[in-house]
Amino acid sequence: MESTRNVGSHVIDVFIQELSQNNAYSMLAEPIRQLLESEKALKPEVLLSLLQTDDSTSELKEVQA
Amino acid sequence: MIKIESIKIERFRGIHSLELTPNRSSLAIQGPNASGKSCVVDAIEFALTGDLSRLAGEGTGDLKLSCHGMHVDSRSNPSEASVTLRLYIPESGVSFSISRSLAKPNKPKLTPDNQTTRSALDRFGKRDEITLTRRQIAKYVLAQASKRGTDVQNLLRLDSISTLRKLFATTEKKAVEQSKSANIALGQSKEELERHLQIPIRDESRVIQAINEKRSLLGLEPIVLLTPDKVFEEAGQDVAKLHDAIFRETALRDIEAFQTADIGAKALQSSEEICSLLDEIANDPKLNVATRSAKLYEQGLDLLDGDLCPLCDTPMPIAQLRQHLDEKLRLSKRGAEIAQAIAKAAANVREAAEDTIVKARLVYKNASSVKQDQFCTSLKNWVDSLKSQIELLSSLEGIIALRKQISSIGDRSALAEGLSQLTRVVQAIPDQSATIHATQYLTLAAERLKQVHTFEEKATLADRVLARARFIHETYSRVAQSELESLYQSVEGAFADAYRSLHPDDESAFVAKLTPDEGKLDLGVDFYGRGFFPQRLITAKGIRTAWGCVCTCHS
């Protein structure tokens, strides 16, 4: 780890990498990464909504719209 | 490493317009207070990251980059505020420039814009160092003992890890609740279908056989698959009129199911348990107070640093004070256990009551079909009253208010006469012909089977969401724990070295150990080789100096 400043970002990177390497949950990696980078106030309801669909990306677009 | 060739700042923070050309050399800036020295550092940070750490985190109030990043003369026009850096990467020999405007801080303009320069920006943007102002250093040195760990986490930007972990934990908790509700509803719908069919629905061949017997009576082709749309897809206009009519045998079984719902027994049993626990709190005033004061005692223990109670200024030896507060904390924990046990007992009653309401809904439908309007009104009022009681059972205050009524929750004695009358009316329905009987049987079977399928889909979805939420929470927690342990191991050595260099005469054996604990930052310190102790147990002076070292060695 190069710097303490971005530990949060680094943890997210590793977390997303682990998700994408898991066959059962890899489809969630990209939508969750987008959600975490969306700079919107994150709420459990938004995340639950994201987890409800297989086509998580389109759901995310609706949530962010 | 990067080297700065030039910096161009326009309408940014306290700088109106400035151009500097370090030409890949070190740059020192000197000037009086408030002349804009720190603004140059801010500008470099902004150009590299699109962010400004001085305007983020606790203690910065309503300050925002988008509102307060511009020069005062351009405060309504963020597009005028910009920073351009010309950079040089020695290892690759590449020069490029980054330009960012406050109007679009997340969209830097790179020249040239290619894979190499984007990769470099991403790498350097993440690698920026922590630069502390004098105000920040003073803040960490003077921070309260109980808040110092939080402040340091904020300084290292670890608060976002804790926030995200809480988000994932809350999401999982909500997913558990949704899954539980969906599966309870599924169980109830299956129970309603079986009550009608009088056959376990897992025995699909028997169910199909029973349905085909009825279909045969109506001259319909047998079905092969048990799906709601196949059970009675031929239902025509005439048949639809019978939809609201009562299927006598099932209606009688629905009434019996409502009458025998075991809410009464559960309410009585839970009532005894709840009353006993409430009595324990009521009979011990100290326990009652301690239950509500756990956080206060924890804070008191954190603040303890002399022979004076930090909560009430009562003089007392520190050992005695600690024992006193520990005893209070023990009482608080017992109070929390009691509150948890009460909530659990109340949840049993609540679940039984919700199940009874589902059964009451079918009785209401039957009563409405045979025009038992007065009973319908009584039943509706009874259900509304039960719903109010369910609401009260959701909080400790509500449970206390409901205490005397808990044992009688779900009491159906007021409905007994109406239920008897309804039973008589249903029983008096004349024998129906075999075809009408078959039509009603199939209509109701299709309706209840459709309900089962609907709830099955919901339960499957809820279970899938729960599995995903749980996996995400567990994965993130594990990753965060591992990364924090790695970070702390790399930091604690430098921290201890710095502390020993400041106290070489009397504390040369000082060792520190940093450990992450559920998003908290725990610091164990060993001053004299006697083992590690939590930092709050050691004198405030030593630790303040020590935390000052943390700030220094990271700046």
XYZ file of C-alpha atoms in Angstrom:
620
model
C 0.000 0.000 0.000
C 1.609 3.220 -1.140
C -0.225 5.754 0.960
C -2.523 5.880 3.950
C -4.527 8.672 2.327
C -6.508 6.427 0.022
C -6.894 3.321 2.152
C -10.657 3.550 1.626
C -10.232 3.575 -2.162
C -7.698 0.770 -1.992
C -10.032 -1.394 0.108
C -12.803 -0.786 -2.435
C -10.466 -1.778 -5.288
C -9.539 -5.059 -3.567
C -13.160 -5.676 -2.615
C -14.386 -5.148 -6.201
C -11.590 -7.371 -7.473
C -12.675 -10.175 -5.121
C -16.283 -9.789 -6.243
C -15.333 -9.950 -9.901
C -13.316 -13.118 -9.309
C -16.237 -14.942 -7.699
C -18.284 -16.829 -10.299
C -21.549 -16.501 -8.374
C -21.297 -12.760 -7.723
C -19.031 -11.367 -10.443
C -21.965 -9.658 -12.203
C -22.367 -7.414 -9.150
C -18.814 -6.079 -9.238
C -19.212 -3.398 -11.891
C -22.642 -2.060 -10.755
C -21.429 -1.852 -7.155
C -18.240 -0.102 -8.221
C -20.319 2.430 -10.163
C -22.627 2.902 -7.192
C -19.733 3.505 -4.800
C -18.177 5.986 -7.216
C -21.449 7.775 -7.950
C -20.788 10.261 -5.113
C -24.432 10.057 -4.107
C -25.493 9.436 -0.527
C -25.498 5.655 -0.262
C -28.567 4.103 1.313
C -29.288 0.436 2.113
C -32.504 0.692 0.069
C -30.536 1.667 -3.044
C -28.134 -1.222 -2.559
C -30.990 -3.673 -1.935
C -32.631 -2.501 -5.125
C -29.397 -3.134 -6.977
C -29.110 -6.646 -5.542
C -32.620 -7.555 -6.676
C -31.879 -7.730 -10.343
C -29.659 -9.796 -12.585
C -29.320 -6.896 -14.983
C -27.843 -4.756 -12.257
C -26.405 -2.142 -14.600
C -29.749 -1.043 -16.015
C -31.215 -1.005 -12.529
C -28.346 1.189 -11.413
C -29.029 3.650 -14.198
C -32.617 3.938 -13.022
C -31.506 4.453 -9.444
C -29.042 7.140 -10.441
C -31.384 8.913 -12.827
C 7.800 10.182 -8.338
C 6.682 13.232 -10.298
C 8.342 16.584 -10.789
C 6.479 19.797 -11.337
C 7.568 21.892 -14.290
C 4.993 24.658 -13.886
C 1.859 25.616 -11.965
C -0.798 27.971 -13.252
C -3.540 28.993 -10.818
C -6.566 31.093 -11.763
C -9.267 32.357 -9.338
C -8.601 29.495 -6.918
C -9.079 29.868 -3.128
C -7.146 32.991 -2.068
C -5.175 33.278 -5.311
C -6.401 35.553 -8.080
C -3.796 34.626 -10.652
C -0.387 33.007 -10.195
C 2.133 31.191 -12.317
C 5.135 29.350 -10.860
C 7.838 27.470 -12.746
C 9.794 25.134 -10.434
C 11.308 23.515 -13.560
C 11.468 20.074 -11.932
C 13.291 21.459 -8.857
C 12.182 21.663 -5.223
C 9.976 24.605 -4.431
C 9.864 26.529 -1.127
C 7.273 29.227 -0.545
C 7.734 31.908 2.061
C 5.389 34.689 3.047
C 3.346 36.298 5.813
C 0.238 34.756 7.279
C -2.788 34.581 4.969
C -0.690 35.378 1.913
C -1.776 32.158 0.140
C 1.109 29.732 0.756
C -1.212 26.845 1.607
C -3.396 27.678 -1.393
C -0.560 26.619 -3.677
C -0.494 23.210 -1.948
C -4.285 23.091 -2.218
C -4.070 23.858 -5.925
C -1.585 21.022 -6.522
C -3.811 18.602 -4.602
C -6.871 19.754 -6.528
C -5.171 19.347 -9.898
C -4.037 15.806 -9.017
C -7.168 14.532 -7.264
C -10.102 16.840 -7.991
C -10.505 17.104 -4.236
C -9.439 19.390 -1.429
C -8.887 17.637 1.886
C -8.950 20.875 3.883
C -12.599 21.298 2.981
C -13.552 17.706 3.865
C -14.127 15.756 7.046
C -15.367 16.582 10.498
C -14.992 20.145 11.710
C -15.261 21.764 8.308
C -18.949 22.522 8.774
C -20.782 23.492 5.603
C -17.632 24.163 3.601
C -17.717 22.589 0.165
C -15.295 22.611 -2.723
C -18.085 23.510 -5.144
C -19.106 26.566 -3.067
C -15.882 27.674 -1.394
C -13.096 26.642 -3.766
C -13.365 29.746 -5.962
C -11.624 33.048 -5.410
C -13.937 35.495 -3.693
C -14.143 37.595 -6.874
C -15.329 34.594 -8.880
C -17.489 32.851 -6.294
C -20.488 32.652 -8.625
C -18.505 31.431 -11.593
C -16.684 28.141 -10.915
C -15.659 27.771 -14.565
C -13.201 30.680 -14.062
C -11.430 28.840 -11.255
C -8.841 26.418 -12.593
C -5.441 24.898 -11.946
C -3.031 23.629 -14.591
C 0.008 21.556 -13.715
C 2.802 20.707 -16.107
C 4.384 17.476 -14.827
C 7.396 15.363 -15.615
C 7.825 11.631 -14.902
C 11.564 10.917 -14.596
C 11.338 7.120 -14.966
C 9.575 7.339 -18.323
C 10.800 10.738 -19.437
C 7.219 11.814 -20.168
C 5.943 15.381 -19.737
C 2.234 16.156 -19.707
C -0.207 18.674 -18.287
C -3.348 18.348 -16.158
C -5.955 21.057 -16.088
C -8.983 21.059 -13.819
C -11.803 23.537 -13.439
C -13.961 23.854 -10.322
C -16.977 23.675 -12.613
C -16.060 20.076 -13.461
C -13.597 18.841 -10.820
C -14.034 15.187 -11.818
C -13.192 15.784 -15.483
C -9.504 16.686 -15.770
C -8.133 17.687 -19.132
C -4.919 15.859 -20.010
C -2.487 16.991 -22.680
C -1.596 14.723 -24.322
C -4.558 12.498 -23.402
C -3.457 8.892 -23.827
C -3.179 5.643 -21.896
C 0.202 6.617 -20.396
C -0.917 9.992 -19.051
C -4.261 8.659 -17.773
C -2.490 5.828 -15.985
C -0.007 8.309 -14.469
C -2.810 10.573 -13.255
C -4.628 7.661 -11.685
C -1.449 6.503 -9.931
C -0.396 9.911 -8.638
C -3.926 10.919 -7.719
C -4.077 7.988 -5.333
C -0.600 8.496 -3.945
C -0.896 12.004 -2.590
C 0.475 12.561 0.900
C -1.239 13.944 3.946
C -0.471 17.601 4.479
C -1.482 18.955 7.850
C -2.148 22.579 8.589
C -1.227 24.039 11.976
C -4.916 24.061 12.831
C -5.175 20.331 12.123
C -2.063 19.492 14.133
C -3.408 21.491 17.082
C -6.737 19.715 16.729
C -5.216 16.221 16.968
C -2.924 17.152 19.836
C -5.762 18.671 21.837
C -8.436 16.127 20.932
C -10.381 14.498 23.766
C -9.091 11.055 24.664
C -12.401 9.431 23.750
C -12.449 11.079 20.307
C -8.806 10.815 19.394
C -9.136 7.411 17.715
C -11.989 8.731 15.570
C -10.058 11.870 14.682
C -7.022 9.880 13.603
C -9.242 7.616 11.517
C -10.681 10.704 9.829
C -7.174 12.033 9.248
C -6.148 8.803 7.550
C -9.467 8.775 5.683
C -10.427 5.512 7.383
C -13.864 6.815 8.335
C -15.097 5.904 4.859
C -14.248 2.238 5.562
C -16.304 2.240 8.721
C -19.173 4.023 6.951
C -19.197 1.537 4.106
C -19.008 -1.422 6.470
C -22.042 -0.077 8.345
C -23.884 0.375 5.053
C -23.243 -3.252 4.083
C -24.181 -4.476 7.582
C -27.461 -2.518 7.541
C -28.220 -3.754 4.045
C -27.717 -7.358 5.151
C -29.928 -6.795 8.186
C -32.705 -5.409 6.016
C -32.276 -8.302 3.569
C -32.673 -10.752 6.488
C -35.921 -9.041 7.482
C -37.230 -9.091 3.921
C -36.348 -12.762 3.489
C -38.000 -13.676 6.780
C -41.216 -11.799 5.897
C -41.335 -13.276 2.398
C -40.905 -16.841 3.691
C -43.529 -16.361 6.410
C -45.984 -15.114 3.760
C -45.100 -18.115 1.571
C -45.746 -20.513 4.468
C -49.107 -18.903 5.143
C -50.164 -19.116 1.497
C -49.225 -22.807 1.393
C -51.182 -23.412 4.568
C -54.251 -21.734 3.007
C -53.958 -23.871 -0.130
C -53.584 -27.102 1.868
C -56.532 -26.157 4.031
C -58.604 -25.988 0.863
C -57.206 -29.042 -0.878
C -56.861 -31.151 2.279
C -53.739 -32.625 0.657
C -50.120 -31.741 1.384
C -49.024 -29.709 -1.654
C -45.635 -31.392 -1.723
C -47.591 -34.503 -2.820
C -48.091 -33.007 -6.261
C -49.427 -36.172 -7.926
C -52.257 -36.443 -5.393
C -53.103 -32.774 -5.827
C -53.232 -33.171 -9.608
C -55.365 -36.268 -9.186
C -57.870 -34.426 -6.963
C -58.054 -31.503 -9.404
C -58.523 -33.830 -12.375
C -61.414 -35.559 -10.581
C -63.197 -32.188 -10.364
C -62.275 -31.305 -13.947
C -63.653 -34.653 -15.094
C -67.003 -33.805 -13.457
C -67.078 -30.642 -15.599
C -66.099 -32.560 -18.744
C -62.649 -30.922 -18.909
C -59.367 -32.445 -20.036
C -57.042 -33.555 -17.240
C -54.012 -31.414 -16.457
C -50.446 -32.709 -16.300
C -48.667 -29.774 -14.701
C -49.759 -28.044 -11.521
C -49.692 -24.385 -12.523
C -52.278 -21.741 -11.509
C -53.285 -20.973 -15.075
C -53.854 -24.666 -15.930
C -55.929 -25.643 -12.894
C -59.054 -23.926 -14.208
C -58.212 -21.949 -17.311
C -61.689 -22.660 -18.760
C -63.429 -20.612 -16.070
C -66.057 -18.697 -18.059
C -68.380 -15.838 -17.376
C -70.898 -17.963 -15.543
C -68.205 -19.573 -13.474
C -66.702 -16.206 -12.600
C -69.946 -15.210 -10.925
C -69.422 -18.064 -8.524
C -65.996 -16.791 -7.641
C -67.268 -14.825 -4.690
C -69.555 -17.571 -3.492
C -68.510 -19.722 -0.571
C -66.985 -23.114 -0.856
C -68.685 -24.461 2.216
C -66.195 -27.020 3.498
C -63.208 -24.721 3.032
C -65.052 -21.791 4.597
C -65.745 -23.919 7.692
C -62.107 -24.941 7.848
C -61.023 -21.285 7.476
C -63.252 -20.338 10.439
C -61.848 -23.184 12.515
C -58.275 -22.164 11.645
C -58.975 -18.644 12.894
C -60.650 -19.887 16.079
C -57.802 -22.246 16.921
C -54.884 -19.933 16.033
C -52.533 -20.315 18.996
C -51.929 -16.632 19.629
C -53.624 -16.856 23.036
C -51.187 -19.446 24.405
C -48.175 -17.577 23.020
C -49.433 -14.265 24.384
C -49.944 -15.760 27.851
C -46.538 -17.435 27.903
C -44.691 -14.363 26.599
C -46.646 -12.080 28.917
C -45.335 -13.929 31.982
C -41.775 -13.685 30.687
C -42.085 -10.003 29.735
C -43.703 -9.035 33.077
C -40.996 -10.875 35.015
C -38.255 -9.006 33.104
C -40.015 -5.645 33.452
C -40.327 -6.307 37.202
C -36.579 -6.884 37.416
C -35.980 -3.415 35.969
C -38.706 -1.800 38.065
C -37.458 -3.374 41.318
C -33.902 -2.159 40.799
C -33.819 1.620 40.262
C -30.032 1.465 39.704
C -30.522 -1.030 36.881
C -33.216 1.169 35.373
C -30.895 4.196 35.300
C -27.862 2.168 34.211
C -29.761 0.723 31.231
C -30.110 4.225 29.796
C -26.623 5.408 30.714
C -24.237 2.858 29.173
C -22.674 5.369 26.778
C -22.197 7.884 29.578
C -20.286 5.336 31.669
C -18.147 4.274 28.706
C -17.280 7.898 28.101
C -16.520 8.355 31.807
C -14.073 5.431 31.676
C -12.444 6.949 28.591
C -12.014 10.323 30.262
C -10.655 8.923 33.507
C -7.191 10.375 34.111
C -6.986 11.375 37.749
C -8.575 11.190 41.178
C -11.624 13.144 40.105
C -14.798 11.721 38.602
C -14.984 13.100 35.028
C -18.801 12.941 35.170
C -19.560 14.742 38.448
C -16.188 16.093 39.728
C -16.449 14.002 42.908
C -12.945 13.414 44.333
C -12.197 9.691 44.518
C -9.072 7.517 44.077
C -8.770 6.520 40.417
C -8.848 2.784 41.152
C -12.050 3.202 43.134
C -13.520 5.384 40.384
C -12.747 2.764 37.774
C -14.316 0.026 39.893
C -17.367 2.240 40.420
C -17.828 2.918 36.700
C -17.152 -0.723 35.794
C -19.951 -1.774 38.153
C -22.270 0.747 36.513
C -21.295 -0.587 33.107
C -21.975 -4.167 34.239
C -25.465 -3.102 35.289
C -25.945 -1.440 31.892
C -25.050 -4.663 30.127
C -27.537 -6.605 32.251
C -30.132 -3.971 31.341
C -29.339 -4.432 27.647
C -29.740 -8.223 28.003
C -33.125 -7.733 29.597
C -34.238 -5.350 26.848
C -33.141 -7.904 24.247
C -35.040 -10.738 25.976
C -38.164 -8.580 26.184
C -37.924 -7.731 22.474
C -37.560 -11.428 21.627
C -40.608 -12.439 23.686
C -42.617 -9.582 22.149
C -41.568 -10.685 18.650
C -43.104 -14.138 19.313
C -46.430 -12.529 20.174
C -46.167 -10.196 17.189
C -45.561 -13.031 14.734
C -48.486 -15.045 16.136
C -50.715 -11.957 15.917
C -49.732 -11.289 12.296
C -50.484 -14.917 11.442
C -53.902 -14.612 13.102
C -54.666 -11.490 11.055
C -53.959 -13.418 7.849
C -56.482 -16.075 8.966
C -58.990 -13.371 9.939
C -58.788 -11.969 6.400
C -60.224 -15.213 4.963
C -62.969 -15.341 7.601
C -63.868 -11.741 6.745
C -64.125 -12.635 3.056
C -66.453 -15.549 3.817
C -68.594 -13.489 6.213
C -68.888 -10.748 3.614
C -70.041 -13.264 0.990
C -72.922 -14.452 3.183
C -73.845 -10.867 4.192
C -72.846 -11.053 7.851
C -72.240 -7.300 7.823
C -72.407 -6.723 11.568
C -69.880 -9.453 12.207
C -67.668 -8.045 9.437
C -67.612 -4.695 11.245
C -66.763 -6.357 14.571
C -64.020 -8.427 12.941
C -62.543 -5.382 11.203
C -62.447 -3.440 14.488
C -60.857 -6.429 16.211
C -58.161 -6.654 13.526
C -57.505 -2.883 13.685
C -57.110 -3.120 17.458
C -54.724 -6.066 17.071
C -52.661 -4.122 14.528
C -52.317 -1.255 17.025
C -51.100 -3.710 19.642
C -48.600 -5.177 17.168
C -47.253 -1.674 16.591
C -46.832 -1.135 20.340
C -44.961 -4.440 20.658
C -42.213 -3.028 18.408
C -40.677 -0.793 21.086
C -39.820 -1.101 24.775
C -41.935 1.954 25.598
C -44.888 0.394 23.752
C -44.431 -2.927 25.554
C -44.419 -1.146 28.922
C -47.624 0.717 27.959
C -49.205 -2.565 26.847
C -47.993 -4.587 29.802
C -51.369 -5.372 31.383
C -52.947 -6.311 28.058
C -50.248 -8.580 26.623
C -51.721 -11.767 28.108
C -55.064 -11.069 26.427
C -53.712 -10.106 22.992
C -55.646 -12.000 20.330
C -58.525 -12.802 22.672
C -61.426 -13.739 20.393
C -64.143 -14.064 23.046
C -65.827 -10.868 21.812
C -66.124 -12.489 18.391
C -67.378 -15.856 19.669
C -71.065 -15.200 19.125
C -70.499 -13.780 15.646
C -68.269 -16.701 14.710
C -70.921 -19.169 15.894
C -73.541 -17.360 13.862
C -71.280 -17.343 10.803
C -70.607 -21.060 11.229
C -74.345 -21.755 11.409
C -74.996 -19.677 8.290
C -72.274 -21.441 6.348
C -73.396 -24.851 7.522
C -76.928 -23.986 6.458
C -75.879 -23.408 2.868
C -77.781 -26.072 0.972
C -75.962 -28.969 -0.603
C -74.478 -27.854 -3.848
C -74.580 -29.900 -6.960
C -71.474 -31.776 -7.894
C -70.708 -29.452 -10.828
C -71.091 -26.276 -8.775
C -69.014 -27.885 -6.090
C -66.313 -28.775 -8.639
C -66.370 -25.269 -10.130
C -65.932 -23.622 -6.764
C -63.259 -26.120 -5.775
C -61.225 -25.428 -8.914
C -61.722 -21.650 -8.748
C -60.462 -21.452 -5.193
C -57.632 -23.930 -5.853
C -56.430 -21.819 -8.808
C -56.640 -18.622 -6.738
C -54.716 -20.014 -3.779
C -52.179 -21.783 -5.985
C -51.544 -18.524 -7.799
C -50.954 -16.880 -4.451
C -48.434 -19.582 -3.503
C -46.551 -19.060 -6.762
C -46.489 -15.301 -6.274
C -45.052 -15.651 -2.774
C -42.612 -18.323 -3.960
C -41.197 -15.873 -6.482
C -40.938 -13.163 -3.825
C -39.276 -15.525 -1.333
C -36.804 -16.762 -3.960
C -35.897 -13.196 -4.845
C -35.582 -12.201 -1.173
C -33.334 -15.208 -0.471
C -31.144 -14.344 -3.460
C -30.832 -10.743 -2.291
C -29.951 -11.966 1.204
C -27.229 -14.281 -0.107
C -25.750 -11.417 -2.116
C -25.988 -8.905 0.726
C -24.356 -11.368 3.115
C -21.542 -12.164 0.701
C -20.872 -8.479 0.029
C -20.811 -7.635 3.737
C -18.540 -10.557 4.626
C -16.185 -9.927 1.717
C -15.866 -6.206 2.398
C -15.317 -6.765 6.147
C -12.636 -9.346 5.488
C -10.859 -7.200 2.902
C -11.026 -4.089 5.121
C -9.716 -6.002 8.163
C -6.835 -7.440 6.181
C -5.866 -4.118 4.580
C -6.089 -2.215 7.871
C -3.941 -4.790 9.663
C -1.376 -4.425 6.909
C -1.483 -0.626 7.154
C -1.246 -0.556 10.935
C 1.688 -2.958 10.972
C 3.534 -0.610 8.631
C 2.683 2.452 10.759
C 3.139 1.245 14.328
C 6.929 0.762 14.002
C 7.513 4.322 12.744
C 5.204 5.653 15.448
C 7.074 3.872 18.235
C 10.457 4.974 16.806
C 9.323 8.598 16.793
C 7.995 8.362 20.349
C 11.212 6.771 21.671
C 13.318 9.449 19.982
C 11.345 12.111 21.868
C 11.678 10.294 25.222
C 15.077 8.559 25.035
C 15.855 8.965 28.747
C 12.909 7.365 30.497
C 10.784 5.584 27.879
C 13.269 3.938 25.550
C 11.369 0.633 25.809
C 8.160 2.106 24.390
C 6.337 -0.174 21.936
C 2.975 0.424 20.251
C 0.511 -1.913 18.607
C -2.300 -0.702 16.346
C -5.209 -3.045 15.682
C -8.427 -2.567 13.702
C -11.543 -3.652 15.569
C -14.857 -3.412 13.711
C -13.921 -0.131 12.135
C -12.399 1.288 15.326
C -8.752 2.083 15.729
C -7.362 0.476 18.889
C -3.957 1.509 20.131
C -2.144 -0.645 22.638
C 0.980 0.852 24.229
C 3.763 -0.676 26.291
C 5.944 1.944 28.005
C 8.125 -0.162 30.285
C 8.015 -3.722 28.952
C 5.079 -4.620 31.220
C 2.769 -5.627 28.362
C 0.272 -3.815 26.141
C -2.534 -1.732 27.589
C -5.297 0.310 25.924
C -4.066 3.859 25.366
C -6.825 5.362 27.539
C -5.407 3.602 30.601
C -2.113 5.471 30.333
C -1.605 9.029 31.415
C -3.066 11.638 29.123
C 0.198 13.584 28.847
C 2.145 10.703 27.385
C -0.491 9.843 24.858
C -1.039 13.401 23.735
C 2.629 13.667 22.991
C 2.470 10.290 21.291
C -0.423 11.217 19.046
C 1.376 14.399 18.177
C 4.118 12.135 16.863
C 1.619 10.277 14.668
C 0.593 13.534 13.087
C 4.186 14.533 12.598
C 5.468 11.338 11.086
C 2.691 11.295 8.498
C 2.907 14.881 7.496
